[in-house]
Coordinates of C-alpha atoms in Angstrom, one line a residue:
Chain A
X1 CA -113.1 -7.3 -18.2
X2 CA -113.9 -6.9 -14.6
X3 CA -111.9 -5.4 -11.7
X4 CA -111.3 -9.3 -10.5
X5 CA -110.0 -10.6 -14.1
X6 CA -108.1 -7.7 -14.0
X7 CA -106.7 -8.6 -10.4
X8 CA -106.4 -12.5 -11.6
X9 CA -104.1 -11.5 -14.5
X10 CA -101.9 -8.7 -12.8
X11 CA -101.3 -11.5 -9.9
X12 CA -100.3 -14.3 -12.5
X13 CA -97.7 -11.9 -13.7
X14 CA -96.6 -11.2 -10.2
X15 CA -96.2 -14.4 -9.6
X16 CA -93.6 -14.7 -12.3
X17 CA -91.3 -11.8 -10.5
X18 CA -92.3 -13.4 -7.0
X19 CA -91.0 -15.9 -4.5
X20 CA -93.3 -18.8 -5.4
X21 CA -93.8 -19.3 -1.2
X22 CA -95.0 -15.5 -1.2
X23 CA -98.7 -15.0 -0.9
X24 CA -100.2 -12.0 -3.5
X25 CA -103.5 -10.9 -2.9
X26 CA -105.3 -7.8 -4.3
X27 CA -104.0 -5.7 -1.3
X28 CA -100.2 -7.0 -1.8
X29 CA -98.2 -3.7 -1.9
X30 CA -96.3 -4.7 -5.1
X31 CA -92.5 -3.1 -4.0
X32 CA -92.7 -3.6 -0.3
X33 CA -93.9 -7.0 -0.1
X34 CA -92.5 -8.6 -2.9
X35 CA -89.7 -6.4 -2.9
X36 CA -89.9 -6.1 -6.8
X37 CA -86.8 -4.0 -8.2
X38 CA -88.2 -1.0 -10.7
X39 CA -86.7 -2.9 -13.4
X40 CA -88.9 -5.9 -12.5
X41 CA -91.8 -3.2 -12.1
X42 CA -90.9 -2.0 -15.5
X43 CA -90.9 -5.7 -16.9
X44 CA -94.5 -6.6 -15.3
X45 CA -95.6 -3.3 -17.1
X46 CA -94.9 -4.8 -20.2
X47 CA -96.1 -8.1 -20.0
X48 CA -99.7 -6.4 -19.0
X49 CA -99.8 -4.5 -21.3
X50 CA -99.1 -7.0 -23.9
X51 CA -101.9 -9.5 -21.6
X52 CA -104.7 -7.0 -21.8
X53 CA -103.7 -5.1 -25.0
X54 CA -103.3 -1.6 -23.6
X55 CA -100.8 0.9 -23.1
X56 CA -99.6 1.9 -19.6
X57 CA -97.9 4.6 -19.4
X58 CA -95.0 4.6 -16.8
X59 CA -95.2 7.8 -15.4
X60 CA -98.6 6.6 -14.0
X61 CA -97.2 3.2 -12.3
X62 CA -95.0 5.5 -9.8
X63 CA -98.2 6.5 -7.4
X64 CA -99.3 2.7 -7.7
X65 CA -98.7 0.7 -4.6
X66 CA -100.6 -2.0 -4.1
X67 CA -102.6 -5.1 -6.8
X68 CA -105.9 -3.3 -6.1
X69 CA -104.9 0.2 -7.3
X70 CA -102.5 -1.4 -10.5
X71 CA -106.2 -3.1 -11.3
X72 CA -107.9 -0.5 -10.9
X73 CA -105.7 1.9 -12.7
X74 CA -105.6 -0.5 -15.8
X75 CA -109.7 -0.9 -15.7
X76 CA -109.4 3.4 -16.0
X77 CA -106.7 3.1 -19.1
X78 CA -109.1 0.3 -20.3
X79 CA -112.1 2.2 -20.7
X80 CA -110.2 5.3 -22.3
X81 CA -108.8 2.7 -25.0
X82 CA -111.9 1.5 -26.0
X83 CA -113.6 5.5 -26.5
Chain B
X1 CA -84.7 7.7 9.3
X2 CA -81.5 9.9 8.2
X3 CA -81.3 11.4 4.7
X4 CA -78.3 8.8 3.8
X5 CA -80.7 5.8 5.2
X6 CA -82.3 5.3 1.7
X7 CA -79.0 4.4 0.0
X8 CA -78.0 1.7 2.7
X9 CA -78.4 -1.2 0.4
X10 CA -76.5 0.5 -1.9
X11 CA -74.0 1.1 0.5
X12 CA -73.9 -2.7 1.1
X13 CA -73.7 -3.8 -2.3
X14 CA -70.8 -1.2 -3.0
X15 CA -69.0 -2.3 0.0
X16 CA -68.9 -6.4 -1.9
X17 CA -67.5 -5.2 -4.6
X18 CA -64.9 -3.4 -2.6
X19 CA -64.2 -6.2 -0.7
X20 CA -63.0 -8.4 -3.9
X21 CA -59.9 -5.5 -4.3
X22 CA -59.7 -3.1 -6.0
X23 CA -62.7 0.1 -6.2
X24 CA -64.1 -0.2 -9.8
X25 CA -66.2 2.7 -9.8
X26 CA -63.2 4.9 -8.3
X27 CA -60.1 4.1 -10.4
X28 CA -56.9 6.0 -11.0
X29 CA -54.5 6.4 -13.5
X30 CA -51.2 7.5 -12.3
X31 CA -50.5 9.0 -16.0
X32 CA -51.7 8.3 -19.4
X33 CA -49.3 7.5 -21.8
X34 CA -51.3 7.0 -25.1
X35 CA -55.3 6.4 -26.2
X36 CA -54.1 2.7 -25.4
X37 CA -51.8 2.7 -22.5
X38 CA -51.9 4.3 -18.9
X39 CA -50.3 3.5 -15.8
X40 CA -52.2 2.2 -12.6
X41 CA -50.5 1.5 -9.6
X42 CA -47.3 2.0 -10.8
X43 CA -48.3 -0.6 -13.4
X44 CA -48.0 0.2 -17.6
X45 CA -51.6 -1.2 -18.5
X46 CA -53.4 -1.5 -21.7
X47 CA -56.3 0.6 -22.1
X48 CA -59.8 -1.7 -23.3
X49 CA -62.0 0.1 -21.7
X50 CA -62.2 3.6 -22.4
X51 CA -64.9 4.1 -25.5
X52 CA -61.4 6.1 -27.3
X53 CA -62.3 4.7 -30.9
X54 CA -60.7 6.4 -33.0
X55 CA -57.5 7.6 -30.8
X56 CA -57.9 11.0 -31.1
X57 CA -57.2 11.7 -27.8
X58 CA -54.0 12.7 -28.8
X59 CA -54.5 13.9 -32.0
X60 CA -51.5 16.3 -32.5
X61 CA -53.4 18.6 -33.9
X62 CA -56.2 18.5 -32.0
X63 CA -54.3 19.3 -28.6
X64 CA -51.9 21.9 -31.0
X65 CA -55.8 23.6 -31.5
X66 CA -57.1 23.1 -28.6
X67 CA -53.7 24.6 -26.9
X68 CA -53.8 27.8 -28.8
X69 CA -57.4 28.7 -28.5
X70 CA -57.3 28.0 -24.1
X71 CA -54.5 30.6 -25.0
X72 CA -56.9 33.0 -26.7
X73 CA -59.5 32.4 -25.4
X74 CA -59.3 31.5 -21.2
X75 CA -60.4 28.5 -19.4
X76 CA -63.8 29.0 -20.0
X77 CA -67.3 30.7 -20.3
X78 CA -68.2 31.0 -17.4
X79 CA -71.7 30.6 -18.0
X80 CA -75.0 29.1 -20.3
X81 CA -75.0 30.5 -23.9
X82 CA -77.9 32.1 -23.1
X83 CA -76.8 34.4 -20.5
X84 CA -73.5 34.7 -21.1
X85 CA -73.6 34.3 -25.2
X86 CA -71.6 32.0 -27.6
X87 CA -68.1 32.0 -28.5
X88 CA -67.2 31.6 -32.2
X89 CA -66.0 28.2 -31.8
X90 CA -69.7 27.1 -30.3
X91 CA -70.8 28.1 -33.6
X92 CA -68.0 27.0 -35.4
X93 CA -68.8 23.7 -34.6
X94 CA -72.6 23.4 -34.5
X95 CA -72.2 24.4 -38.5
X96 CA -69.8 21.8 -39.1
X97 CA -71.7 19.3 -37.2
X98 CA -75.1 20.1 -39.3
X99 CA -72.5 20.2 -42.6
X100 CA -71.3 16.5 -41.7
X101 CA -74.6 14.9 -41.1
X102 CA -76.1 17.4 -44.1
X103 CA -78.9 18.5 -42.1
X104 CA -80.5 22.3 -41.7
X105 CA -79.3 22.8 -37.6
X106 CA -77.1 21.7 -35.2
X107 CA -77.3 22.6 -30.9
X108 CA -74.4 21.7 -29.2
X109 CA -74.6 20.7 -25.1
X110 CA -72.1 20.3 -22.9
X111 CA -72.3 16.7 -22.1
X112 CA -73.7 13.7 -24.1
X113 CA -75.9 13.0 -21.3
X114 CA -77.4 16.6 -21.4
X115 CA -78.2 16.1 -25.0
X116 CA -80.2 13.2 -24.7
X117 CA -81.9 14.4 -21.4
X118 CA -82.6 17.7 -22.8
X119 CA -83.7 17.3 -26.3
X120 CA -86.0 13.9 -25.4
X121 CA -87.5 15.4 -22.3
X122 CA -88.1 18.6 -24.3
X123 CA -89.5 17.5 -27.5
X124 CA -92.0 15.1 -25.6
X125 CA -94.5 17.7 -24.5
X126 CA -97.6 16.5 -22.0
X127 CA -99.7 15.0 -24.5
X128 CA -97.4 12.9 -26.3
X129 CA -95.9 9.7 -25.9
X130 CA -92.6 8.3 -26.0
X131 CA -91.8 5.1 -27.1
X132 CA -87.9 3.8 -25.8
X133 CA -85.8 0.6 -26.3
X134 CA -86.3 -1.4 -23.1
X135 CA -82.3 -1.7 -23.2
X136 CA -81.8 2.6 -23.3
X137 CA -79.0 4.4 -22.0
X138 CA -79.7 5.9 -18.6
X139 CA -79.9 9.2 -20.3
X140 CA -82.8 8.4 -22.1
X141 CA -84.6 6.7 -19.0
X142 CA -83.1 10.1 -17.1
X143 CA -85.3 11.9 -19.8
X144 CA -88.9 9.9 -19.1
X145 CA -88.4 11.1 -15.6
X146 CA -88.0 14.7 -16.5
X147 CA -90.3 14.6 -19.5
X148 CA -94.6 15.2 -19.2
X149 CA -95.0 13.1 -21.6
X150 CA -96.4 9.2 -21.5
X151 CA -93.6 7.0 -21.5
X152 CA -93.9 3.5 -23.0
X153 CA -91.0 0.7 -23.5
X154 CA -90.7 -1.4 -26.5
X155 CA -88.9 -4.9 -26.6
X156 CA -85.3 -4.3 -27.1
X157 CA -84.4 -4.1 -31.0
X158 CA -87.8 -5.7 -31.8
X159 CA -89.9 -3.6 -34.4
X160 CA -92.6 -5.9 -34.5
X161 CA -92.7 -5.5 -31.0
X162 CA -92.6 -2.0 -31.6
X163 CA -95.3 -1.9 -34.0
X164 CA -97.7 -3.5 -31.6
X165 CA -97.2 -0.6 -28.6
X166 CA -97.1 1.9 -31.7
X167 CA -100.1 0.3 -33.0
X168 CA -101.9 0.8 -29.3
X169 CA -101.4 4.6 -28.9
X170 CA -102.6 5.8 -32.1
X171 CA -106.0 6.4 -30.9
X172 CA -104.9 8.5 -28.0
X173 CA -104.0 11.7 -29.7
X174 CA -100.0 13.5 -29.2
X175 CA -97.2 12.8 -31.2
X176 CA -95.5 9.9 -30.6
X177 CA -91.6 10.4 -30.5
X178 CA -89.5 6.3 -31.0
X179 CA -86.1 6.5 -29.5
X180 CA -83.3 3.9 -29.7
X181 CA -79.5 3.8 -30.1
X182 CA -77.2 2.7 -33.1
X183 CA -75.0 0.6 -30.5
X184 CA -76.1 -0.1 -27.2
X185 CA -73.3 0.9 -25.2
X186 CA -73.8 -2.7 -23.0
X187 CA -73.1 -5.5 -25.4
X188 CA -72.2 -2.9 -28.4
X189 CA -75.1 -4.6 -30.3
X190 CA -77.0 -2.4 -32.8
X191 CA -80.2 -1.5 -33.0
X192 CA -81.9 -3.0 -36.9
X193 CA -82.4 0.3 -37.6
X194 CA -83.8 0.5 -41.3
X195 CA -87.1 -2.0 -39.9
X196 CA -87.3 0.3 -36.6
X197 CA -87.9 3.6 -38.8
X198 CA -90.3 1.8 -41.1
X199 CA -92.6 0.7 -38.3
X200 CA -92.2 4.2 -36.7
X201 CA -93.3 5.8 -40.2
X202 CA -95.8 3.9 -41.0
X203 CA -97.7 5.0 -37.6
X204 CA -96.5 8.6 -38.8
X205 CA -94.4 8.9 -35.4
X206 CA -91.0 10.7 -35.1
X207 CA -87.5 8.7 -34.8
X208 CA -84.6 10.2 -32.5
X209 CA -82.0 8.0 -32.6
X210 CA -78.4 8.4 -30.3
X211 CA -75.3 7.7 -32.5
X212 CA -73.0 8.5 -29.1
X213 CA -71.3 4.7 -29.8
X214 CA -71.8 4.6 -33.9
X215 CA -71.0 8.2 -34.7
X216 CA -67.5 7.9 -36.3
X217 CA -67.5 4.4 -36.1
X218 CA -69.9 2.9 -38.6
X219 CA -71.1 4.1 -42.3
X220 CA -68.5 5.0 -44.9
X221 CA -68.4 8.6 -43.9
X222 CA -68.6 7.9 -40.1
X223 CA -72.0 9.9 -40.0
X224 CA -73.1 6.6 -37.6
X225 CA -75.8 3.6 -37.9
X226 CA -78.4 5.9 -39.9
X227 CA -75.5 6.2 -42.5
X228 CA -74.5 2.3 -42.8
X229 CA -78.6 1.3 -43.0
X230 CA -79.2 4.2 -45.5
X231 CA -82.0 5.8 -43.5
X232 CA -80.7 9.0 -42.0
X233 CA -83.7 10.7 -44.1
X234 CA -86.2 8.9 -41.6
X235 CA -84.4 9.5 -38.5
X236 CA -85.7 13.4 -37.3
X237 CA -83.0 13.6 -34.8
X238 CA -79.5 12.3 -34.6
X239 CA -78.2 13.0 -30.9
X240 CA -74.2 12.3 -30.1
X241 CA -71.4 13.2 -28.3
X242 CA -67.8 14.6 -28.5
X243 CA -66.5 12.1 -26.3
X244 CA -66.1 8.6 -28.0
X245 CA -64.7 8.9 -31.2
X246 CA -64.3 12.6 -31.0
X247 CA -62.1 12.4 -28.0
X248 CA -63.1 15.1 -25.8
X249 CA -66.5 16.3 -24.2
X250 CA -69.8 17.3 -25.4
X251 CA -73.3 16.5 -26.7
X252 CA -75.2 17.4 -30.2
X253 CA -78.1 17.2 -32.1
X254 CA -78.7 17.5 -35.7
X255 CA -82.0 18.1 -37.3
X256 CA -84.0 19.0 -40.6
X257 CA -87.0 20.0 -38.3
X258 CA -88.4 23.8 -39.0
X259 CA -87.8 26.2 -36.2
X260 CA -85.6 24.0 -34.3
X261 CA -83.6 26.7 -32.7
X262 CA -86.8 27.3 -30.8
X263 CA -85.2 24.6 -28.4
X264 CA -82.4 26.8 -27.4
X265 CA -85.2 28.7 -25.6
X266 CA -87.1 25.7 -24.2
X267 CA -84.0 23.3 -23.2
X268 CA -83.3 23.4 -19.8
X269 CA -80.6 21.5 -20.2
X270 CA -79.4 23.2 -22.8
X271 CA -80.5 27.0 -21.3
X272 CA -79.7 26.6 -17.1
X273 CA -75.9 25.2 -17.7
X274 CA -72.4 26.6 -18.5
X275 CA -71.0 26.2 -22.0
X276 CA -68.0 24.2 -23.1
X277 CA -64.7 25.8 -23.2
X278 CA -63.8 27.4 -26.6
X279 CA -60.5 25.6 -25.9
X280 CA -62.7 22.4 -25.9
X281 CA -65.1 22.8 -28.8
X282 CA -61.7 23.7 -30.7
X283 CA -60.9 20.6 -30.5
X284 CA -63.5 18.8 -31.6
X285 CA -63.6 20.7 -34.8
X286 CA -60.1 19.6 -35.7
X287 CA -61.3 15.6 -34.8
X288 CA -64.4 16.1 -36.7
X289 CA -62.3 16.6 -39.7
X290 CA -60.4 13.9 -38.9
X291 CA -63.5 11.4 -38.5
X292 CA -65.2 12.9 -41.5
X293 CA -61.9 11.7 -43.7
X294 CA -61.6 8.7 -41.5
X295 CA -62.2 5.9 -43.5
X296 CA -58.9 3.8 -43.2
X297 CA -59.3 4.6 -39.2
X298 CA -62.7 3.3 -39.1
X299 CA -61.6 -0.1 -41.0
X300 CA -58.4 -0.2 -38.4
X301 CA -61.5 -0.3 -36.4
X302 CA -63.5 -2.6 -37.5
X303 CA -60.6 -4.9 -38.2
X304 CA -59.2 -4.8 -34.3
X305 CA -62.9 -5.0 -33.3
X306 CA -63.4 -8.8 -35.1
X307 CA -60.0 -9.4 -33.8
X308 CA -61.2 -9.2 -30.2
X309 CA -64.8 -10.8 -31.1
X310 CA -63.7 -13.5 -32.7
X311 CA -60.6 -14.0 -30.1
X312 CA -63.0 -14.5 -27.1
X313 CA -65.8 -16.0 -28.8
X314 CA -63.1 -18.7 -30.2
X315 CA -61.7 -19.2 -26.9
X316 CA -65.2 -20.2 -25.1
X317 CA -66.5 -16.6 -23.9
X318 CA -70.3 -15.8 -25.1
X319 CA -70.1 -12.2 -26.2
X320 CA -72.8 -10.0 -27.7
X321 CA -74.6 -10.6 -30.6
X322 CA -72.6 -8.3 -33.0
X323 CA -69.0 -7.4 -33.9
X324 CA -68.7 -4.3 -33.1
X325 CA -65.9 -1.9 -30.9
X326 CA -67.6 -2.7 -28.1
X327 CA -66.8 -6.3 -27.1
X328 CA -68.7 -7.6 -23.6
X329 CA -67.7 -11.1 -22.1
X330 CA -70.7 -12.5 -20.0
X331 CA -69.8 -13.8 -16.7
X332 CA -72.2 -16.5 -14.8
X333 CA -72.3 -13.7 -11.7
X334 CA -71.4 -10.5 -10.4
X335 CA -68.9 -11.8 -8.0
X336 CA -67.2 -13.8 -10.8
X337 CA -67.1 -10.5 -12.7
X338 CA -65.7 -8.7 -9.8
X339 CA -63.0 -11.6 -9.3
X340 CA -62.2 -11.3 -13.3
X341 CA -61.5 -7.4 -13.2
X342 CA -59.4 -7.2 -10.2
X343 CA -57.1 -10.0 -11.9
X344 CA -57.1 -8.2 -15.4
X345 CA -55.8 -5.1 -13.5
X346 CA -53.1 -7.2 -11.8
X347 CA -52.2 -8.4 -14.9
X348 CA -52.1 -5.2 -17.1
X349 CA -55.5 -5.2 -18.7
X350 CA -58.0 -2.2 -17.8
X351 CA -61.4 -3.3 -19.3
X352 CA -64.8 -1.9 -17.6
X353 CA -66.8 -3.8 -15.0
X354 CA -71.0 -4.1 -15.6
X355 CA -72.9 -4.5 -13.5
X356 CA -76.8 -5.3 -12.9
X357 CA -78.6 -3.3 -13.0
X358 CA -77.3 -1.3 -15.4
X359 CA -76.7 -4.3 -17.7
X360 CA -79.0 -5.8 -20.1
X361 CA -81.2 -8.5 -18.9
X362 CA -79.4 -8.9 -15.3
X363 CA -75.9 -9.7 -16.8
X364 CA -73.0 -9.7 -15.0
X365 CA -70.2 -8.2 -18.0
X366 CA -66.8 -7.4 -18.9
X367 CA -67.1 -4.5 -21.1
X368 CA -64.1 -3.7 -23.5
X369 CA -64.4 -1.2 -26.1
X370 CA -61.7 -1.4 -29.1
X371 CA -59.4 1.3 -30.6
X372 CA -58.5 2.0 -34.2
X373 CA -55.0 2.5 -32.8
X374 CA -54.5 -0.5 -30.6
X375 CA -52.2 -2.5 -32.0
X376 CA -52.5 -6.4 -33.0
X377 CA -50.6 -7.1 -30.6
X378 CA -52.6 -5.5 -27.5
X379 CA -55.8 -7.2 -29.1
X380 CA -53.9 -10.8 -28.8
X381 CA -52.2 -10.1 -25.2
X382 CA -56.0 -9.0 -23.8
X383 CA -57.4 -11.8 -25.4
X384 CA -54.1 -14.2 -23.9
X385 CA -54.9 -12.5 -20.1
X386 CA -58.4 -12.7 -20.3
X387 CA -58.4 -16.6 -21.3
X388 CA -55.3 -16.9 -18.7
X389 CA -57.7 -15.1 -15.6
X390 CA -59.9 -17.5 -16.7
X391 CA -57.8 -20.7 -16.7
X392 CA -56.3 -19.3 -13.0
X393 CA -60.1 -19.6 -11.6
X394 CA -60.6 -22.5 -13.4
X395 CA -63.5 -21.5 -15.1
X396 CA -63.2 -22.1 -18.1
X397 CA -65.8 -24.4 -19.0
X398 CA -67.1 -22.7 -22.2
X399 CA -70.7 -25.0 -22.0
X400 CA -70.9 -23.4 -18.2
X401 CA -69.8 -19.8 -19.8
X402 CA -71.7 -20.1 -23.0
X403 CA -75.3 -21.2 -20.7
X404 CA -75.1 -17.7 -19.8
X405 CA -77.3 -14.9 -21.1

């Protein structure tokens, strides 16, 4: 999966937890803009992991600000999974 | 920005629920008269919200115990066993605990909160990964912040769910620690125990499970959910605590692991804080004993439990999924929550208010949790005032109550 499929399916989520008027783009700050309570984080976490069968560990969502560095950050946990 | 700045939503949403009446997170009782009556305000009020399951509060000869030993043996230690050593009472107790739940070793803390957040946060070192119910205390979520380890939520009471994020880490090396509760303190729903520890063997992972609700309350011998599903020899660690059905204050843990007491040395929560009072622990020995021959108590239980269950669920209110002591009537918002409490406390009932987000799944709740010693007739009047509250705000519309949750 690429970087933008990645992007594509983390923003589908997003716009689940979202105001529907609210854009989200790859350089959305997830908390900030959206203002997405930690239990709403928590809840996105889940339904990645369960979209791209991996496992994200929480402790490394709690740097992640933006789309772009969730994406990217899953691409990483990706490529371990499939070693 | 100041250092309070942060907490200025908070602040805002503290401030509603002020503004409905009464304080909910600040309550006082004027006296306490009995495990099921205290006095607020001035007022005699029933007591459905205070996790007392057995009664033992008053226990005669728990406080008799308890009495004489603060004699002998002062107000307190002073200090972590550690530094300051352990009473004979501290290990009085942690044998009786590991002879109850007929395990090898038993480590007492000084809160149930320090027992979950020491012994989870300890046990998952940096290469392993633990796996919690989405719906865990905040003890347990308390101990994925502290812990090195890789934390990883499964679906609440789904093992299948379960098996699939079990299923995804097995490839990534560590040991992989499950943890859920035998019944979730929120709705007082339980977790299906006997399915979770077969998914969680089958991937060869380790099962902690916290009995703090179930412990005294469920199996024949009160030994908790493990007990009534017949698995306690799949579940590694049992965690508790001495204040539910054992009526004081406290945290355990009880294991068959080797070299267990090699946590007394790496528990920080367990190491860097001050012991319980001898006068304390005392007293939990004598209720152990009590809980351990408790049998008729636990059926009083059980029996007052349905009584409340099936009250509110007959009179239009959705409650949880299970009968069980604790009894939670979902409310279509926080404010009607809010409203609800402050007119049970007018009316005599104390019951606890829940709030998102510390409730399941955004609920707004009225939590009640069930003694073995209330009487029938406190179980029928709360039922009476909570139907009544709900008649005087003209809510009750059980399709409009029952679409909820």
């Amino acid at each position: 999966m690429t970087g933008t499929d990645i992007e594509a399916v983390i923003i589908k989520e997003l716009r689940k937890f979202a105001n529907d008027t609210t854009e989200v783009s790859p350089d959305t700050n997830i908390v900030r803009d959206l203002n997405l309570p930690s239990l709403d984080v928590m809840e996105l976490v889940m339904s990645l992991e369960d979209d791209l069968d991996i496992s994200i560990p929480l402790d490394r969502i709690a740097d992640i600000e933006t789309v772009q560095e969730l994406a990217e950050l899953v691409r990483t946990l990706s490529t371990k999974a499939d070693v | 920005m100041g250092i309070m700045d942060k907490f200025k939503d908070l602040g805002t949403a503290y401030d509603d629920v002020k503004s409905a009446g009464r304080d909910p997170f600040s309550v006082r009782f004027d006296e306490i008269l009995s495990p099921t009556e205290g006095v607020i305000d001035g007022k005699k009020t029933i007591l459905l919200g205070t996790n007392n399951y057995l009664g033992l509060t008053f226990d005669k000869r728990s406080v008799e115990q308890a009495v004489s030993v603060l004699r002998e043996s002062g107000t307190g230690t002073t200090g972590s066993r550690i530094a300051n050593g352990s009473y004979g009472w501290h290990q009085r107790l942690e044998n009786d605990l590991a002879e109850f739940f007929g395990r090898r070793h038993a480590m007492m803390f000084t809160t149930g909160y320090q027992a979950n957040l020491g012994i989870i946060a300890t046990l998952a070192g940096r290469d392993d990964h633990l796996v919690i119910d989405a719906d865990s205390h905040a003890c347990i979520y308390d101990a994925c912040k502290l812990t090195s380890a890789q934390v990883t939520r499964f679906k609440h009471n789904d093992p299948v769910d379960l098996g699939k994020r079990l299923s995804r880490l097995k490839s990534q090396g560590g040991n992989i620690i499950v943890v859920t509760e035998g019944i979730f303190s929120m709705l007082g729903d339980k977790a299906p125990l006997r399915e979770i520890a077969a998914v969680t063997k089958k991937f060869g992972a380790y099962l902690v499970v916290d009995e703090a609700h179930s412990m005294g309350v469920l199996g024949v011998n009160g030994r908790g959910l493990a007990e009534e599903q017949g698995v306690e020899d799949q579940v590694d660690f049992i965690l508790g605590t001495f204040s539910k059905s054992l009526g004081a204050i406290g945290g355990f843990c009880v294991s068959n692991i080797d070299d267990f007491d090699l946590l007394r040395v790496a528990c920080r929560p367990y190491m860097f804080t001050a012991s319980l009072p001898a006068s304390v622990v005392a007293s939990v020995v004598t209720s152990l004993e009590k809980v351990q021959k408790g049998q008729f108590l636990r059926e009083k239980l059980m029996g007052n439990a349905k009584r409340l269950y099936d009250g509110l669920q007959s009179a239009g209110f959705h409650v949880g999924p299970d009968v069980s002591p604790v009894v939670a009537v979902q409310l279509p918002s926080p404010e009607m929550a809010v409203a609800y409490w402050n007119a049970l406390l007018d009316e005599g009932l104390y019951v606890n208010l829940a709030l998102p987000p510390a409730t399941p799944m955004g609920q707004a709740l009225l939590r009640s949790s069930v003694s073995a010693v209330h009487t029938h007739q406190q179980i029928d009047k709360a039922i009476s005032l909570i139907t009544k509250v709900s008649r005087d705000f003209g809510a009750i519309i059980p399709e409009r109550i029952t679409s909820v949750g």
